[in-house]
């Protein structure tokens, strides 16, 4: 028997190898194997198996199967082959995107010490010596917790928790155990217990339409007005799918920016939910991949790359906000669109595919008109919520009084009113940086990136001009590179400049800024949102990332700066 193997290289070629007798019957398409190439063993995936190689020369032999956990399911394998053909990308590169090299090493998590109280320890609390207050405090804390606690997290009760725990363990009052330490990617906001979903009549009609349809692949487009409760609908559908013993894949534009969506699924499905997004470490992704292969998860919530998750018995794929451009992979190859790949994977898995949006893309709506998708509608807002009152302000009148005005008088007054009532405000400025344009007033030349030919943005944090496409930067010059005139100026505003104006206008207010410059660190976006949710800030200023999936009860005002700039973006 022979196998064609594809390696993660930029070549459309696959390589033929002989399958050793010991591996006959176990090597099949999707199997990860070790095979010799360029005089060393490399991991590759089997593309096809045949009885004849069609070659009479010497053929190298597969060395071994890499990891059984890395075998790609048949339906996912067929999807990857489609991506390779449709996007004209070598299968090896597609495999590299679906199964990064870091997954090819079996991840072994670090072992960390945990402790829990023993029955003897519970009985000893009331008669414990006052001479050992740290031990008593620690015992009292452990008595209130029914599960093992990480020893290092007990510093609130003892300055040296490891020493105190060691003493208590010697007395038989607690027991220690080692557990794998996995950084929980679900460090997300939204505490509280999951409440049973109560659907409106219109929502229930949508759910019934999908559940009563013939089982198997069927694409749906759920067109619901803003606030109509589309999330409640697909949560209910996900619950039913899991109860039937099938798995659910939920794609959102960027999971790192929509923690509340993931939080709701975690509350509904508990530990059966896996999270997948760009902020996870290689170790976290490797561990999640292994657990998915073992069938430990029924639901995956993630960004576009989650479309490659090796879920077993896939029954439902949900693409939330399907019109978002972030579903399109630009670099590196394969340059796939997750929405389109979801359709193909749904067909290969015989699973239903639900696209949801308040503003569907033209492609999806065209497919509805062609009777390829089934259109479902939610025309009413969920619960008792009403549409917000919207006030449009003509900034030309504001500029006549103050040529540099960024905030209108009515917005300033509205913010003041909210701050006096201890309410919160969200300000949207969909441009990061300080000034968007560095321009010569003599000839009109705009300073552009040498690599991308797009206007450079001035950032006051380092006083440099930055390209938001390739991340190149340079020092602003006083002379124009075109006419040599010393009349360069900055114009336009970004989040940094708006932040300065807000600080000057409301010096006592606590302001948080959320854009790509402030969320580069791991978990930084979560910390910002948690601070705002916990009332530790009055104003949240940010780019479009604060306009997705956020729900704060104490927010009573949203201001949009330069709203019409979105009409000319990019």
PDB file of N, CA and C in Angstrom, residues 56 68 70 72-73 130 153 164 175 190 193-194 208 226 257 263 312 322 345 372 380 391 413 417 424 444 527-528:
ATOM      1  N   UNK A  56       8.134   3.007 -10.596  1.00  0.00           N
ATOM      2  CA  UNK A  56       8.922   1.780 -10.486  1.00  0.00           C
ATOM      3  C   UNK A  56      10.253   1.978  -9.770  1.00  0.00           C
ATOM      4  N   UNK A  68      -2.141  10.004  17.261  1.00  0.00           N
ATOM      5  CA  UNK A  68      -3.497   9.600  16.899  1.00  0.00           C
ATOM      6  C   UNK A  68      -4.483  10.748  17.081  1.00  0.00           C
ATOM      7  N   UNK A  70      -4.104  13.702  16.335  1.00  0.00           N
ATOM      8  CA  UNK A  70      -4.013  14.691  15.270  1.00  0.00           C
ATOM      9  C   UNK A  70      -4.707  14.243  13.985  1.00  0.00           C
ATOM     10  N   UNK A  72      -7.298  14.055  11.282  1.00  0.00           N
ATOM     11  CA  UNK A  72      -8.340  15.004  10.891  1.00  0.00           C
ATOM     12  C   UNK A  72      -9.584  14.240  10.454  1.00  0.00           C
ATOM     13  N   UNK A  73     -10.757  14.555  11.029  1.00  0.00           N
ATOM     14  CA  UNK A  73     -11.999  13.867  10.648  1.00  0.00           C
ATOM     15  C   UNK A  73     -12.277  13.999   9.153  1.00  0.00           C
ATOM     16  N   UNK A 130      -5.443  29.535  68.981  1.00  0.00           N
ATOM     17  CA  UNK A 130      -5.336  30.929  68.551  1.00  0.00           C
ATOM     18  C   UNK A 130      -3.896  31.338  68.278  1.00  0.00           C
ATOM     19  N   UNK A 153      -2.897  30.755  45.394  1.00  0.00           N
ATOM     20  CA  UNK A 153      -3.955  31.771  45.411  1.00  0.00           C
ATOM     21  C   UNK A 153      -4.421  32.110  46.821  1.00  0.00           C
ATOM     22  N   UNK A 164       2.398  27.224  55.206  1.00  0.00           N
ATOM     23  CA  UNK A 164       1.262  26.953  56.094  1.00  0.00           C
ATOM     24  C   UNK A 164       0.538  25.684  55.658  1.00  0.00           C
ATOM     25  N   UNK A 175      -5.327  18.024  52.531  1.00  0.00           N
ATOM     26  CA  UNK A 175      -4.550  17.158  51.646  1.00  0.00           C
ATOM     27  C   UNK A 175      -4.203  17.935  50.384  1.00  0.00           C
ATOM     28  N   UNK A 190     -19.153  38.924  32.924  1.00  0.00           N
ATOM     29  CA  UNK A 190     -20.525  38.465  32.892  1.00  0.00           C
ATOM     30  C   UNK A 190     -20.820  37.437  33.946  1.00  0.00           C
ATOM     31  N   UNK A 193     -25.560  33.239  37.228  1.00  0.00           N
ATOM     32  CA  UNK A 193     -26.044  31.954  36.774  1.00  0.00           C
ATOM     33  C   UNK A 193     -26.851  32.111  35.487  1.00  0.00           C
ATOM     34  N   UNK A 194     -26.810  31.066  34.669  1.00  0.00           N
ATOM     35  CA  UNK A 194     -27.570  31.092  33.426  1.00  0.00           C
ATOM     36  C   UNK A 194     -29.057  30.940  33.730  1.00  0.00           C
ATOM     37  N   UNK A 208     -38.825  27.007  15.795  1.00  0.00           N
ATOM     38  CA  UNK A 208     -39.655  25.901  15.296  1.00  0.00           C
ATOM     39  C   UNK A 208     -39.411  25.654  13.810  1.00  0.00           C
ATOM     40  N   UNK A 226     -31.869  45.197  15.148  1.00  0.00           N
ATOM     41  CA  UNK A 226     -30.983  45.340  16.304  1.00  0.00           C
ATOM     42  C   UNK A 226     -31.772  45.177  17.600  1.00  0.00           C
ATOM     43  N   UNK A 257     -13.105  40.320  21.379  1.00  0.00           N
ATOM     44  CA  UNK A 257     -13.831  41.573  21.543  1.00  0.00           C
ATOM     45  C   UNK A 257     -15.287  41.348  21.918  1.00  0.00           C
ATOM     46  N   UNK A 263     -19.504  34.333  27.282  1.00  0.00           N
ATOM     47  CA  UNK A 263     -19.939  34.153  28.661  1.00  0.00           C
ATOM     48  C   UNK A 263     -21.307  33.493  28.723  1.00  0.00           C
ATOM     49  N   UNK A 312     -16.616  16.654  16.918  1.00  0.00           N
ATOM     50  CA  UNK A 312     -17.206  15.387  16.501  1.00  0.00           C
ATOM     51  C   UNK A 312     -18.718  15.531  16.351  1.00  0.00           C
ATOM     52  N   UNK A 322     -22.814  37.889  10.255  1.00  0.00           N
ATOM     53  CA  UNK A 322     -22.163  37.280   9.089  1.00  0.00           C
ATOM     54  C   UNK A 322     -21.633  38.287   8.077  1.00  0.00           C
ATOM     55  N   UNK A 345     -18.378  23.288   5.075  1.00  0.00           N
ATOM     56  CA  UNK A 345     -18.237  22.320   6.167  1.00  0.00           C
ATOM     57  C   UNK A 345     -19.605  21.817   6.624  1.00  0.00           C
ATOM     58  N   UNK A 372     -31.421  29.601  -2.397  1.00  0.00           N
ATOM     59  CA  UNK A 372     -30.363  28.751  -1.860  1.00  0.00           C
ATOM     60  C   UNK A 372     -30.348  28.795  -0.335  1.00  0.00           C
ATOM     61  N   UNK A 380     -39.265  42.471  15.601  1.00  0.00           N
ATOM     62  CA  UNK A 380     -39.535  43.213  16.829  1.00  0.00           C
ATOM     63  C   UNK A 380     -38.371  43.066  17.798  1.00  0.00           C
ATOM     64  N   UNK A 391     -30.195  61.656  18.347  1.00  0.00           N
ATOM     65  CA  UNK A 391     -30.122  63.082  18.019  1.00  0.00           C
ATOM     66  C   UNK A 391     -28.949  63.325  17.080  1.00  0.00           C
ATOM     67  N   UNK A 413     -23.258  68.469  27.327  1.00  0.00           N
ATOM     68  CA  UNK A 413     -24.307  68.612  28.335  1.00  0.00           C
ATOM     69  C   UNK A 413     -24.875  67.254  28.730  1.00  0.00           C
ATOM     70  N   UNK A 417     -24.838  65.488  32.447  1.00  0.00           N
ATOM     71  CA  UNK A 417     -26.052  65.006  33.111  1.00  0.00           C
ATOM     72  C   UNK A 417     -25.872  63.575  33.599  1.00  0.00           C
ATOM     73  N   UNK A 424     -23.142  55.818  33.244  1.00  0.00           N
ATOM     74  CA  UNK A 424     -21.945  55.648  32.413  1.00  0.00           C
ATOM     75  C   UNK A 424     -22.212  56.038  30.960  1.00  0.00           C
ATOM     76  N   UNK A 444      -0.403  70.632  -0.350  1.00  0.00           N
ATOM     77  CA  UNK A 444      -1.464  69.669  -0.068  1.00  0.00           C
ATOM     78  C   UNK A 444      -1.004  68.233   0.041  1.00  0.00           C
ATOM     79  N   UNK A 527      -9.648  43.141  30.919  1.00  0.00           N
ATOM     80  CA  UNK A 527      -9.475  44.006  32.088  1.00  0.00           C
ATOM     81  C   UNK A 527     -10.187  45.339  31.896  1.00  0.00           C
ATOM     82  N   UNK A 528     -10.094  45.891  30.681  1.00  0.00           N
ATOM     83  CA  UNK A 528     -10.760  47.167  30.411  1.00  0.00           C
ATOM     84  C   UNK A 528     -12.267  47.021  30.551  1.00  0.00           C
TER      85      UNK A 528
END
